[in-house]
mmCIF file of C-alpha atoms and ligand atoms in Angstrom:
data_model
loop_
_atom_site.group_PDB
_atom_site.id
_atom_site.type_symbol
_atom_site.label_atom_id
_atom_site.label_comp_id
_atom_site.label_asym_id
_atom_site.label_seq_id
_atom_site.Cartn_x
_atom_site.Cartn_y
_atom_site.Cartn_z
ATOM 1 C CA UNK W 1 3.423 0.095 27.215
ATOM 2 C CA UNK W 2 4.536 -3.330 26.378
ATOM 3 C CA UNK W 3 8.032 -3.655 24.281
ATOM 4 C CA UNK W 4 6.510 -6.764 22.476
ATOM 5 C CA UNK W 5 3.524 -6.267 20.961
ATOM 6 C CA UNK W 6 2.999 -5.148 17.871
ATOM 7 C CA UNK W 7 2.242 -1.124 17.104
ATOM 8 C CA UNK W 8 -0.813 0.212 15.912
ATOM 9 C CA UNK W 9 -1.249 3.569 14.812
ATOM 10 C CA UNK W 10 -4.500 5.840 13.457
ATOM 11 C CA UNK W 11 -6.309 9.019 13.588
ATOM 12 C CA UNK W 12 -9.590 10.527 12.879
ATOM 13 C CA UNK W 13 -9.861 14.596 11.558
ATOM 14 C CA UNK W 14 -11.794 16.517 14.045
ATOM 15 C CA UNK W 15 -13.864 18.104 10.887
ATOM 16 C CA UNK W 16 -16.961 17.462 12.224
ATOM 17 C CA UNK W 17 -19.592 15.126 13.737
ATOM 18 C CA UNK W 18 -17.617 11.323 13.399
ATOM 19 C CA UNK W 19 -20.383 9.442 11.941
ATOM 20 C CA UNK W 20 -21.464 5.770 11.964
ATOM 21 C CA UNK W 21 -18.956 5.163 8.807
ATOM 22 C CA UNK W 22 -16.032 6.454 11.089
ATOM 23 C CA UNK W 23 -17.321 4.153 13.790
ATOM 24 C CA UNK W 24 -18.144 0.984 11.769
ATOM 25 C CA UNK W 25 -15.344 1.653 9.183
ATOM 26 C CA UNK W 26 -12.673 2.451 11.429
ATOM 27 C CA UNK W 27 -13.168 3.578 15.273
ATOM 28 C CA UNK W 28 -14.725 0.130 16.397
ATOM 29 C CA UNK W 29 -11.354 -1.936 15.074
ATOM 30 C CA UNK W 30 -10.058 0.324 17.256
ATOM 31 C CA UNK W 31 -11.306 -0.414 19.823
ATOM 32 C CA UNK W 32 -11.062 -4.387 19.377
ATOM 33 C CA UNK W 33 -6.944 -4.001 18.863
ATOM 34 C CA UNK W 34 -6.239 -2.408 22.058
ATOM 35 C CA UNK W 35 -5.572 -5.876 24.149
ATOM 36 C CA UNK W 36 -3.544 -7.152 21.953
ATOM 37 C CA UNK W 37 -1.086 -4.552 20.456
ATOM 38 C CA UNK W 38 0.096 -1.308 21.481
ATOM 39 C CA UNK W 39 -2.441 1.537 20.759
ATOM 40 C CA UNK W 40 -1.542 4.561 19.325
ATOM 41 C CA UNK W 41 -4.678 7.018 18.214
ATOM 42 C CA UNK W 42 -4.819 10.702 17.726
ATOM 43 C CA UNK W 43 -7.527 13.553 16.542
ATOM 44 C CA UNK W 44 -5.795 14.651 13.747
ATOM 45 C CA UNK W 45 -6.457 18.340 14.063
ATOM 46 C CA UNK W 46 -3.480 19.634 11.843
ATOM 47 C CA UNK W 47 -5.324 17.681 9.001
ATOM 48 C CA UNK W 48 -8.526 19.071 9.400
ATOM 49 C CA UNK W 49 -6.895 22.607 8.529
ATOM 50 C CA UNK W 50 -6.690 21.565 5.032
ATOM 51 C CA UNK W 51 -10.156 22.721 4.870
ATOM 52 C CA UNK W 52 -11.490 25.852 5.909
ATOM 53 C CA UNK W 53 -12.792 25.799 10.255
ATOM 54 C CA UNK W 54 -14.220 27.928 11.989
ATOM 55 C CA UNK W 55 -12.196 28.570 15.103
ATOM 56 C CA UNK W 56 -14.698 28.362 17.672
ATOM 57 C CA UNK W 57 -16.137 25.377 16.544
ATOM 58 C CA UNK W 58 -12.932 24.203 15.759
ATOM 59 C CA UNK W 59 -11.647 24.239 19.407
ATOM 60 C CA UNK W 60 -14.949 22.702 20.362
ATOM 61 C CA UNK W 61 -14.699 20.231 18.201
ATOM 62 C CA UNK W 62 -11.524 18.657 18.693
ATOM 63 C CA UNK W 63 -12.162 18.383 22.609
ATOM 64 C CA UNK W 64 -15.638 16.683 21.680
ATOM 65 C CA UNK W 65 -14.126 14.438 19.420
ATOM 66 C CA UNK W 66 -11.114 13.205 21.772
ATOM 67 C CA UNK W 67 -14.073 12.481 24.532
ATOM 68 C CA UNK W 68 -15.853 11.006 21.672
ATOM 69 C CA UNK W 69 -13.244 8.694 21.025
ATOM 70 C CA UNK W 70 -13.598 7.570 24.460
ATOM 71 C CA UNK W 71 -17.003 7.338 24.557
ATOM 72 C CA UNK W 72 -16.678 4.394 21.663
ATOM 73 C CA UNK W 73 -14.153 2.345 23.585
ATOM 74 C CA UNK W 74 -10.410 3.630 23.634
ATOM 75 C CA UNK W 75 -8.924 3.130 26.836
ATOM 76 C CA UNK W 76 -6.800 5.766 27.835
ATOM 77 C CA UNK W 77 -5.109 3.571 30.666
ATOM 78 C CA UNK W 78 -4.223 0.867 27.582
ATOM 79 C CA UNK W 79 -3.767 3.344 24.703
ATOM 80 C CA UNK W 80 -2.116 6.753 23.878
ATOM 81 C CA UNK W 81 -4.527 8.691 22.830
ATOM 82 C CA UNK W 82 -3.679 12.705 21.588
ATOM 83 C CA UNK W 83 -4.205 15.441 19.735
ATOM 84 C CA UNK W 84 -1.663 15.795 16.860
ATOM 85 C CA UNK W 85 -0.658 19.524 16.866
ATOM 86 C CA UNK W 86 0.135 18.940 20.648
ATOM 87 C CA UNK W 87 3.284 16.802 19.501
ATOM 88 C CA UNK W 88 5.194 19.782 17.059
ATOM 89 C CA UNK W 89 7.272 16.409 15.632
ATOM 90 C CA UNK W 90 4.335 15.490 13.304
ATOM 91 C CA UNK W 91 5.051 19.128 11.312
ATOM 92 C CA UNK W 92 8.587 18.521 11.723
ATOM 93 C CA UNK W 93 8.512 15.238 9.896
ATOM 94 C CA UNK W 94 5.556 15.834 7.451
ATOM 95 C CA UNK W 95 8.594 18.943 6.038
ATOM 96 C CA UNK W 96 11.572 16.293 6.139
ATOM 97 C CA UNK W 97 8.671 13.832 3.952
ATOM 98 C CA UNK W 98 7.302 16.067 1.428
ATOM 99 C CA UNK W 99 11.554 16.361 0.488
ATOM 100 C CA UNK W 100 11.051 12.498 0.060
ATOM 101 C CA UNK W 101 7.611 12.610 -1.998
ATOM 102 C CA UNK W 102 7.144 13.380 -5.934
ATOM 103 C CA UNK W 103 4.339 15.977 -7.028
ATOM 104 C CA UNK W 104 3.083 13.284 -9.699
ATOM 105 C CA UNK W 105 2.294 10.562 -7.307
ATOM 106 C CA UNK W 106 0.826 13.350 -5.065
ATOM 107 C CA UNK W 107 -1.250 14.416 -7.779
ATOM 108 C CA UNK W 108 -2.852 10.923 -8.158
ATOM 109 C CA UNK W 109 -4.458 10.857 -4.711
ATOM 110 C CA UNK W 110 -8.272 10.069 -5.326
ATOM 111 C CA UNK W 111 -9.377 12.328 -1.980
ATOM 112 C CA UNK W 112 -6.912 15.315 -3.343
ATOM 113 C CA UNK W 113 -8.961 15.262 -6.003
ATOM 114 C CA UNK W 114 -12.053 14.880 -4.872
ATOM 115 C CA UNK W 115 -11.902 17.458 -1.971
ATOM 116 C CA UNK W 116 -10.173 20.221 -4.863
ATOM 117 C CA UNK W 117 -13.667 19.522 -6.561
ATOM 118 C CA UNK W 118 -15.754 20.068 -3.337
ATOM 119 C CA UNK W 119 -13.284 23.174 -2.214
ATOM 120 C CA UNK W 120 -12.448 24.485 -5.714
ATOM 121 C CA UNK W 121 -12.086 28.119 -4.041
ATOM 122 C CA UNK W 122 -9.690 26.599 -1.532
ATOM 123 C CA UNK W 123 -7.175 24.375 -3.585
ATOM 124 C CA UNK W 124 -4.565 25.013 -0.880
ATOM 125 C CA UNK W 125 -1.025 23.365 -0.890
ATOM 126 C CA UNK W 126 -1.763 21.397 2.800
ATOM 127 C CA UNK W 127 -4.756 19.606 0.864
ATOM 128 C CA UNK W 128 -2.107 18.613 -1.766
ATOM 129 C CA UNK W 129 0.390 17.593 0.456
ATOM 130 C CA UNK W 130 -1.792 16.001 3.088
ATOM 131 C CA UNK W 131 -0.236 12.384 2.770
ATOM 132 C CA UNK W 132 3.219 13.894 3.562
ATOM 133 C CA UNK W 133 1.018 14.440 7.089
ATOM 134 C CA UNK W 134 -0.010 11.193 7.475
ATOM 135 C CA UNK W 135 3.216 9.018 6.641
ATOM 136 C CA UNK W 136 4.987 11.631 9.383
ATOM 137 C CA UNK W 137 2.111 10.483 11.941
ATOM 138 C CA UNK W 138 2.353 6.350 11.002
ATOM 139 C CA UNK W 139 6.381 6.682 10.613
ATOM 140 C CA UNK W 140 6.954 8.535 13.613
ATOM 141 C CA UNK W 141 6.046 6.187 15.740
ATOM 142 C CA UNK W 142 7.040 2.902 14.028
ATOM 143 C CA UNK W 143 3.768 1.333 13.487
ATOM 144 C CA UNK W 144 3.170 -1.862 12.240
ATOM 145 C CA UNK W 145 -0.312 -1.849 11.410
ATOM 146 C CA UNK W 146 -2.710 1.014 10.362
ATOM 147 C CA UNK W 147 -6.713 0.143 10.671
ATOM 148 C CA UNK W 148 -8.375 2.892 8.588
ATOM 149 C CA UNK W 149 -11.016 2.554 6.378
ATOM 150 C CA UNK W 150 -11.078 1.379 2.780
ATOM 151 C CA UNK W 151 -11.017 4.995 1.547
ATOM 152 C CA UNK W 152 -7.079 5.385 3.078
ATOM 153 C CA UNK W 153 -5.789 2.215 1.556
ATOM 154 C CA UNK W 154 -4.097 4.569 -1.028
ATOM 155 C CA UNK W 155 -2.651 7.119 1.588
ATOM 156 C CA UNK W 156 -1.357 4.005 3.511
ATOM 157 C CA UNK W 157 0.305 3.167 0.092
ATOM 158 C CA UNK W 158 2.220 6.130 -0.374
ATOM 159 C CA UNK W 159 3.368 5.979 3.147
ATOM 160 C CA UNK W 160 5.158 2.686 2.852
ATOM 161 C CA UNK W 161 6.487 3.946 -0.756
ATOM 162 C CA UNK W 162 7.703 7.154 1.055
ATOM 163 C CA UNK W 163 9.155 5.064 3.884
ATOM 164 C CA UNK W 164 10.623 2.390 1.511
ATOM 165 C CA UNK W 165 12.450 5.222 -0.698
ATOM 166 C CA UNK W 166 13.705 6.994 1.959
ATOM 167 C CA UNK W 167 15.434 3.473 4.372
ATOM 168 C CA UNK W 168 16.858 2.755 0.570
ATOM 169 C CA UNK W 169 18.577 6.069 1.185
ATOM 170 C CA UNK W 170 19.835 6.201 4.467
ATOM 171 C CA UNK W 171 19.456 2.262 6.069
ATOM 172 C CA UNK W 172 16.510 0.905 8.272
ATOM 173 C CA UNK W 173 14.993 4.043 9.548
ATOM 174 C CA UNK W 174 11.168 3.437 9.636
ATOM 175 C CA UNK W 175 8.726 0.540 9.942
ATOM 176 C CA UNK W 176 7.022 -0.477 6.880
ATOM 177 C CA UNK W 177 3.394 -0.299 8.137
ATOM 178 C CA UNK W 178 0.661 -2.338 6.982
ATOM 179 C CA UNK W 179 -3.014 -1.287 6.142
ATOM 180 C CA UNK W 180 -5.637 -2.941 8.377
ATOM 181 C CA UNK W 181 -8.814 -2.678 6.931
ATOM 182 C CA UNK W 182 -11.889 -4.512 8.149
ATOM 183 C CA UNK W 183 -14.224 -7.344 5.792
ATOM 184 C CA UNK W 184 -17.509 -5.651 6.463
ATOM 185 C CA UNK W 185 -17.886 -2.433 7.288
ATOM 186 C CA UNK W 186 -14.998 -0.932 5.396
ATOM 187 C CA UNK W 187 -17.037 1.129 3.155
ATOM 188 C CA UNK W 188 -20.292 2.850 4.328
ATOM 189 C CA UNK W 189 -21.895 4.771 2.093
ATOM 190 C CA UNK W 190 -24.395 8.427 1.925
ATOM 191 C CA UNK W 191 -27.726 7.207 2.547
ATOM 192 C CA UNK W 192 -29.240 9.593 0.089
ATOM 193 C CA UNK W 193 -26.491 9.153 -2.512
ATOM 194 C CA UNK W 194 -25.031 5.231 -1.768
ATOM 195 C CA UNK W 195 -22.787 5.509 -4.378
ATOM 196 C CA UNK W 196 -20.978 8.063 -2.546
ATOM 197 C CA UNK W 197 -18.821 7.494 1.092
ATOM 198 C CA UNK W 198 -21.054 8.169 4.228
ATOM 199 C CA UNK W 199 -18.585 11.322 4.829
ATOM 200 C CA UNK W 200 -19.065 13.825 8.045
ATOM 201 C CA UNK W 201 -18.233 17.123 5.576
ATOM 202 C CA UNK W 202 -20.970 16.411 3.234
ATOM 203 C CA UNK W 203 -23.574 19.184 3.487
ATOM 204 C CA UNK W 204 -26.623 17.129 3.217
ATOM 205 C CA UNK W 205 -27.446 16.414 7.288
ATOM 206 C CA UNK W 206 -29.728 13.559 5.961
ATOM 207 C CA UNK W 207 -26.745 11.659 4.227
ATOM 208 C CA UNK W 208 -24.973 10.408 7.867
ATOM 209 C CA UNK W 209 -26.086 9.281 10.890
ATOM 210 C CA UNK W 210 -24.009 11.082 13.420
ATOM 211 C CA UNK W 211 -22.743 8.952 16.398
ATOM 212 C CA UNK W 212 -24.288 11.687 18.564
ATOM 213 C CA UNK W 213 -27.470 12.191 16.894
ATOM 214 C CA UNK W 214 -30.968 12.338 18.728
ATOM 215 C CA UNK W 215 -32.436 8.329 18.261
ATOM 216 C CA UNK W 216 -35.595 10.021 16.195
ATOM 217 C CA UNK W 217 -32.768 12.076 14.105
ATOM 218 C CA UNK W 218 -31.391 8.506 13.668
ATOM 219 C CA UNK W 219 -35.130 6.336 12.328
ATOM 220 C CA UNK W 220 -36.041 9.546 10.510
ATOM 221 C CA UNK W 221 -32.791 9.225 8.387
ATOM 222 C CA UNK W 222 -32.679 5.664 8.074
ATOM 223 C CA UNK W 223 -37.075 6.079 7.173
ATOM 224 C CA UNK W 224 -35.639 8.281 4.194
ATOM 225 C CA UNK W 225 -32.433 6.411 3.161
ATOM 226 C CA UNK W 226 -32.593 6.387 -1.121
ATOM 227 C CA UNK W 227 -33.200 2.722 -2.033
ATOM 228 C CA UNK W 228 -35.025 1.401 -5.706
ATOM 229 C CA UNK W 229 -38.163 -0.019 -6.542
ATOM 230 C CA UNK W 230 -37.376 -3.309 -6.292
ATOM 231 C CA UNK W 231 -39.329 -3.588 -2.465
ATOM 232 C CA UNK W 232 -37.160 -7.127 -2.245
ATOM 233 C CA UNK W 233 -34.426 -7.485 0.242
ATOM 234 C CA UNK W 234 -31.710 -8.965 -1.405
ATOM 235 C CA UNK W 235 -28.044 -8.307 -1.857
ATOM 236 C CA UNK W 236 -27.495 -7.463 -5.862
ATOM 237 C CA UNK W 237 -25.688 -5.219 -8.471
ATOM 238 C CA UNK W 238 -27.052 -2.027 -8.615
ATOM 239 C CA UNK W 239 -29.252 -2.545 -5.481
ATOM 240 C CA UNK W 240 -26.772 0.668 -3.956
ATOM 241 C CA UNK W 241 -29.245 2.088 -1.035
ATOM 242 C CA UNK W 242 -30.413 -1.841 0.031
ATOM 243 C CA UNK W 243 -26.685 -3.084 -0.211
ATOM 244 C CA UNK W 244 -25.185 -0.449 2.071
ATOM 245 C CA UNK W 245 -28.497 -0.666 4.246
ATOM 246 C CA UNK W 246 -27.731 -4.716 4.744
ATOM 247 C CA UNK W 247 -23.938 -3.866 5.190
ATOM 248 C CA UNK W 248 -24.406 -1.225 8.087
ATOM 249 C CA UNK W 249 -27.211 -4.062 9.552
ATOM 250 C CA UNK W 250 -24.716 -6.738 8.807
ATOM 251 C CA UNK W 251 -22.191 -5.094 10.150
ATOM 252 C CA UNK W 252 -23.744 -4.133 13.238
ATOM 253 C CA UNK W 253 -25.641 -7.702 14.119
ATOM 254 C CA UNK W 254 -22.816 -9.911 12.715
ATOM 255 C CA UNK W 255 -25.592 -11.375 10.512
ATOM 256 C CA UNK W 256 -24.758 -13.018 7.021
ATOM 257 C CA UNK W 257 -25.921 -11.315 3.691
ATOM 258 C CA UNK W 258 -28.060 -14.638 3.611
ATOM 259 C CA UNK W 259 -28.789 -14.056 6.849
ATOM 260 C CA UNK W 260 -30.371 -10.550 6.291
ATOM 261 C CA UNK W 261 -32.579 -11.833 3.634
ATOM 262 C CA UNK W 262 -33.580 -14.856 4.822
ATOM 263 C CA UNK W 263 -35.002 -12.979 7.942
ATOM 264 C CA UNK W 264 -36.922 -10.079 6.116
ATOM 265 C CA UNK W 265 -38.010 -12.650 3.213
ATOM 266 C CA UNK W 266 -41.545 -11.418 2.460
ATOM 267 C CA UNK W 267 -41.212 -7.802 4.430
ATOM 268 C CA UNK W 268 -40.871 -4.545 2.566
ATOM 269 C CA UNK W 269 -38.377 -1.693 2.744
ATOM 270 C CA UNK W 270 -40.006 0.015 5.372
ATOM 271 C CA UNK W 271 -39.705 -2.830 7.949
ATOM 272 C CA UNK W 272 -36.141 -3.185 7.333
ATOM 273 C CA UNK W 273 -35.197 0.351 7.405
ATOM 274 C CA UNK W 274 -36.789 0.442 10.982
ATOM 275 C CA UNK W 275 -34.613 -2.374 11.864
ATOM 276 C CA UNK W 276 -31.662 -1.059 10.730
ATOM 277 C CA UNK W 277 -32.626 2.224 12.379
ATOM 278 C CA UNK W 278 -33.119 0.586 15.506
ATOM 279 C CA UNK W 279 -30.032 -1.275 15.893
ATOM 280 C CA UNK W 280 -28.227 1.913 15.114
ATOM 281 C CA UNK W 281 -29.733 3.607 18.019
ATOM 282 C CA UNK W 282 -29.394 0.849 20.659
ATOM 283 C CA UNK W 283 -25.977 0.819 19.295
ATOM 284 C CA UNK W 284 -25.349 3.570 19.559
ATOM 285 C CA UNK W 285 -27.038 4.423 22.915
ATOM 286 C CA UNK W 286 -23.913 3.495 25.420
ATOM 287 C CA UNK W 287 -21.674 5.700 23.996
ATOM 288 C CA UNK W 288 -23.935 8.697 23.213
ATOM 289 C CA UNK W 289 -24.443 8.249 27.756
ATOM 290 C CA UNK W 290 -20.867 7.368 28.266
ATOM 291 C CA UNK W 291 -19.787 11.027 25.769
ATOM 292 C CA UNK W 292 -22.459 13.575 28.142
ATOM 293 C CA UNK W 293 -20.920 12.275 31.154
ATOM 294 C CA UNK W 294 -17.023 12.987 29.591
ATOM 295 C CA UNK W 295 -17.864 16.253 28.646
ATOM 296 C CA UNK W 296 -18.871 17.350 31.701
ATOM 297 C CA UNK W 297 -15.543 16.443 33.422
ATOM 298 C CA UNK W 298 -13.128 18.802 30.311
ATOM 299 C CA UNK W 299 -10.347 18.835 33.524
ATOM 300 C CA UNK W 300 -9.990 15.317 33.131
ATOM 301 C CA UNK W 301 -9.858 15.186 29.524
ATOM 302 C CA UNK W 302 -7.419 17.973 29.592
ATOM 303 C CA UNK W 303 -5.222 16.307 31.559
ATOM 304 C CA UNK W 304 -5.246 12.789 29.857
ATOM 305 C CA UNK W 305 -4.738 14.918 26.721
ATOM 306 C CA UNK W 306 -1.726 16.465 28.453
ATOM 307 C CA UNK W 307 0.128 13.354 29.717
ATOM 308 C CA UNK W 308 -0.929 11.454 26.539
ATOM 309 C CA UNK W 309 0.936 14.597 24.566
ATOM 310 C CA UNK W 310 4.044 14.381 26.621
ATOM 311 C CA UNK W 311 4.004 10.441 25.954
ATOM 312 C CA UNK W 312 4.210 10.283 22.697
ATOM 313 C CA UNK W 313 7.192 13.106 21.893
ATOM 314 C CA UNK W 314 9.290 10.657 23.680
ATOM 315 C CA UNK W 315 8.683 8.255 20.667
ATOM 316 C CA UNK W 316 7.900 10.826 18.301
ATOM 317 C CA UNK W 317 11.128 12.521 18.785
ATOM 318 C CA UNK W 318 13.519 9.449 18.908
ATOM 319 C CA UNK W 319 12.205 8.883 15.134
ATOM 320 C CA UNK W 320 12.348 12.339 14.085
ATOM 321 C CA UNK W 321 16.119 13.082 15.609
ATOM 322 C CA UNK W 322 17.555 9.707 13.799
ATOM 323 C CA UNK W 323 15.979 10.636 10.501
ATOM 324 C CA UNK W 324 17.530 14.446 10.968
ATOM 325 C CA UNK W 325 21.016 12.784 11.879
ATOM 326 C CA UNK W 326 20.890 10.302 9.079
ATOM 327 C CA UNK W 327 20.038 13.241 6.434
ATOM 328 C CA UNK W 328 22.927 15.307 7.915
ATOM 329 C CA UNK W 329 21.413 17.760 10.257
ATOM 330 C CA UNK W 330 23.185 19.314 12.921
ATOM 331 C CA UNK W 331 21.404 19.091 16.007
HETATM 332 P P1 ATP S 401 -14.007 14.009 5.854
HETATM 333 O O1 ATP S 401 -15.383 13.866 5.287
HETATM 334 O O2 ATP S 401 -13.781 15.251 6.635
HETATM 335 O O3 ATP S 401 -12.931 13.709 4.863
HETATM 336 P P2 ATP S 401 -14.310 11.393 6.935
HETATM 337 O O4 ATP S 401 -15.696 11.234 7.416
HETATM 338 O O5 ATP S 401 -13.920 10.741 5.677
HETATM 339 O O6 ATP S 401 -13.900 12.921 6.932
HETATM 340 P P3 ATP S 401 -11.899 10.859 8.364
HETATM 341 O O7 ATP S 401 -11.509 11.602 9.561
HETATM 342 O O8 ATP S 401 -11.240 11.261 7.107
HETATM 343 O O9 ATP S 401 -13.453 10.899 8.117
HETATM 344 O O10 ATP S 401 -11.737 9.312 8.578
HETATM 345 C C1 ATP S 401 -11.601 8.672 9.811
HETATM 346 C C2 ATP S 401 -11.640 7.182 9.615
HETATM 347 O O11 ATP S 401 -12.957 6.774 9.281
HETATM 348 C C3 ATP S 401 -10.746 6.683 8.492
HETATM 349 O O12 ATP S 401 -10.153 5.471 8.889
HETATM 350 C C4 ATP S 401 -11.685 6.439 7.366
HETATM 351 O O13 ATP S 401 -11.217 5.454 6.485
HETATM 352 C C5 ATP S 401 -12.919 5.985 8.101
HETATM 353 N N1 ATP S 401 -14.127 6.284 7.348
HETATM 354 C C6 ATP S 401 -14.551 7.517 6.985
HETATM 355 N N2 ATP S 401 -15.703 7.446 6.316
HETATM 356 C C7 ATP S 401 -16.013 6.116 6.236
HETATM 357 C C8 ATP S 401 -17.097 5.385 5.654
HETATM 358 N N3 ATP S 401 -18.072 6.009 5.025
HETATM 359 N N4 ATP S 401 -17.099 4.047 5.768
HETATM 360 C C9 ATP S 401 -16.109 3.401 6.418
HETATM 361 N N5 ATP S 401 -15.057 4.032 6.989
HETATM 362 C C10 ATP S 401 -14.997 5.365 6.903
HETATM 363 N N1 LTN S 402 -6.347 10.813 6.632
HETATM 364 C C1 LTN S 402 -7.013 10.032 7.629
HETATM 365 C C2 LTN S 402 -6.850 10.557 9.006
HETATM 366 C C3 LTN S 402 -5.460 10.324 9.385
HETATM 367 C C4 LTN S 402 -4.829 9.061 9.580
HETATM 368 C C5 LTN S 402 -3.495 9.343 9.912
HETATM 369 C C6 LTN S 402 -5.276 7.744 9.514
HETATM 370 C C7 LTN S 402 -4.510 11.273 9.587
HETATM 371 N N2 LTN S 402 -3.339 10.696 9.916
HETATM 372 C C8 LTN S 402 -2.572 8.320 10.167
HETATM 373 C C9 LTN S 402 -4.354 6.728 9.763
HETATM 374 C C10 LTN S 402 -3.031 7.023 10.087
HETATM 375 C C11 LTN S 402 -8.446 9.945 7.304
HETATM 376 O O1 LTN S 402 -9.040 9.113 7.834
HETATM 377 N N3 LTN S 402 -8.964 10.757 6.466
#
């Protein structure tokens, strides 16, 4: 890895099947940075405990959704690419954060709140302090940018207040990092409730398009996506369904809102949902080949996994150790 470029830094919970909102919001950018800065991406497992797993499937899970992350585009060779509980520094530092964060602005976080609705018997302390997590994960390696999607703009807030307060403390410690979020794309929303994020823990299967779902799985969801009674397709307040519809098309074919409309001027809902559908697939097609073959080489993954692990505690650890010495530890 290159001493000049600039660092990037993100992560993806392994809480289930990613979904075309992880890939168009967040896993595709990914992808597209890796020539020109120096990639840093990890399956953030220790975040995913904030909610309830099952084990087995948990295990599964995060291998699938490492090779998955292949499968889209990340290059092991160019970018480190590991899972987060395999580098103990990101617990470490999340404990020497959560000293340096205050329970009201915790308190504030929109997805805190939202997930203590959807896991009221489960209001644990991890959900609450989850941003602590993810500032250790961005800070420890001294990113410089962070592409997520628009739903982390506010945990990518309190990371740079976190790492602000605490270099006012004790000098230059950590980079300040910077969201990177993407124009189109940033914000995919539930095709049966499109006022609501496209999000791989909701319970209704019909809501997301998995990366890794069957092409018929795909057109039946897209055949059912909610839209209105308008039958016209045109970008407009309150058109929810048709809006996110034209954003995942848009977003996929490059095509202007203008464009969209111009080309299905005269059709009905039911053509464009089958083109939507069908870009999705053939979209999605390369990687759902490219993820089957992965997964049936796990000795290869495991040892990228290994090497990438044993990579990144040699930055991880430089940034933790300084921040201990500049608190006072003795180490
Ligand atoms: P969960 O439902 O378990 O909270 P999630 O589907 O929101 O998970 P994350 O692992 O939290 O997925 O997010 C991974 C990345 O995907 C983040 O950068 C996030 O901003 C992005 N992302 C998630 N959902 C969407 C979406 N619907 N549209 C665009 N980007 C998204
Ligand atoms: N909270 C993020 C996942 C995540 C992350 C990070 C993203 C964990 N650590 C560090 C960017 C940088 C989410 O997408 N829900």
């Amino acid at each position: 890895m290159s001493d000049n470029k600039k660092r990037i830094y993100s992560a993806i919970q392994p809480s289930g099947m990613l979904t075309l909102g992880n890939y168009l919001g967040a896993l595709r950018n990914w992808v597209n940075l890796q020539d020109e800065f120096e990639c840093i991406y990890t399956v953030a497992d220790l975040h995913a405990i904030t909610v309830r797993q099952n084990p087995a499937e948990f295990r599964k899970r995060i291998l699938e959704t490492y090779a998955l992350l292949i499968a889209v585009g990340v290059d092991p060779e160019k970018s480190l690419l590991f899972i987060q509980s395999h580098v103990a520094a990101h617990s470490q530092m999340a404990w020497l954060l959560n000293c340096y964060a205050q329970f009201g602005e915790f308190s504030r976080m929109t997805q805190f709140k939202d997930k203590s609705l959807r896991h009221a018997d489960n209001v644990n302390v991890g959900l609450f302090s989850y941003p602590a997590l993810m500032a250790a994960d961005i800070l420890l390696y001294q990113a410089d940018l962070v592409p997520v999607g628009a739903d982390q703009k506010q945990h990518l807030e309190i990371s740079r207040d976190i790492a602000n307060r605490f270099n006012n403390i004790y000098g230059d410690v950590f980079t300040i990092p910077e969201p990177y979020i993407p124009k189109v794309g940033a914000r995919i929303m539930s095709l049966q409730d499109p006022i609501k994020k496209m999000s791989k823990s909701d319970d209704n299967v019909n809501s997301w398009v998995a990366i890794l779902d069957k092409p018929e799985d795909i057109m039946r969801k897209f055949k059912r996506a909610v839209t209105d009674s308008d039958a016209c397709v045109k970008y407009a307040d309150g058109k929810d369904g048709i809006n996110n519809l034209m954003g995942i098309y848009s977003s996929i074919s490059g095509k202007t809102m203008e464009e969209i409309e111009a080309e299905f001027e005269g059709k009905g809902y039911g053509d464009f949902k089958v083109a939507v559908g069908e870009c999705v697939v053939d979209t999605l097609k390369p990687v759902q080949d490219k993820y089957y073959d992965l997964m049936k080489n796990k000795d290869y993954l495991e040892s990228l996994y290994k090497q990438s692990a044993q990579d990144a505690e040699k930055i991880a650890n430089k940034t933790l150790y300084k921040s201990m010495r500049k608190i006072g530890f003795i180490y």
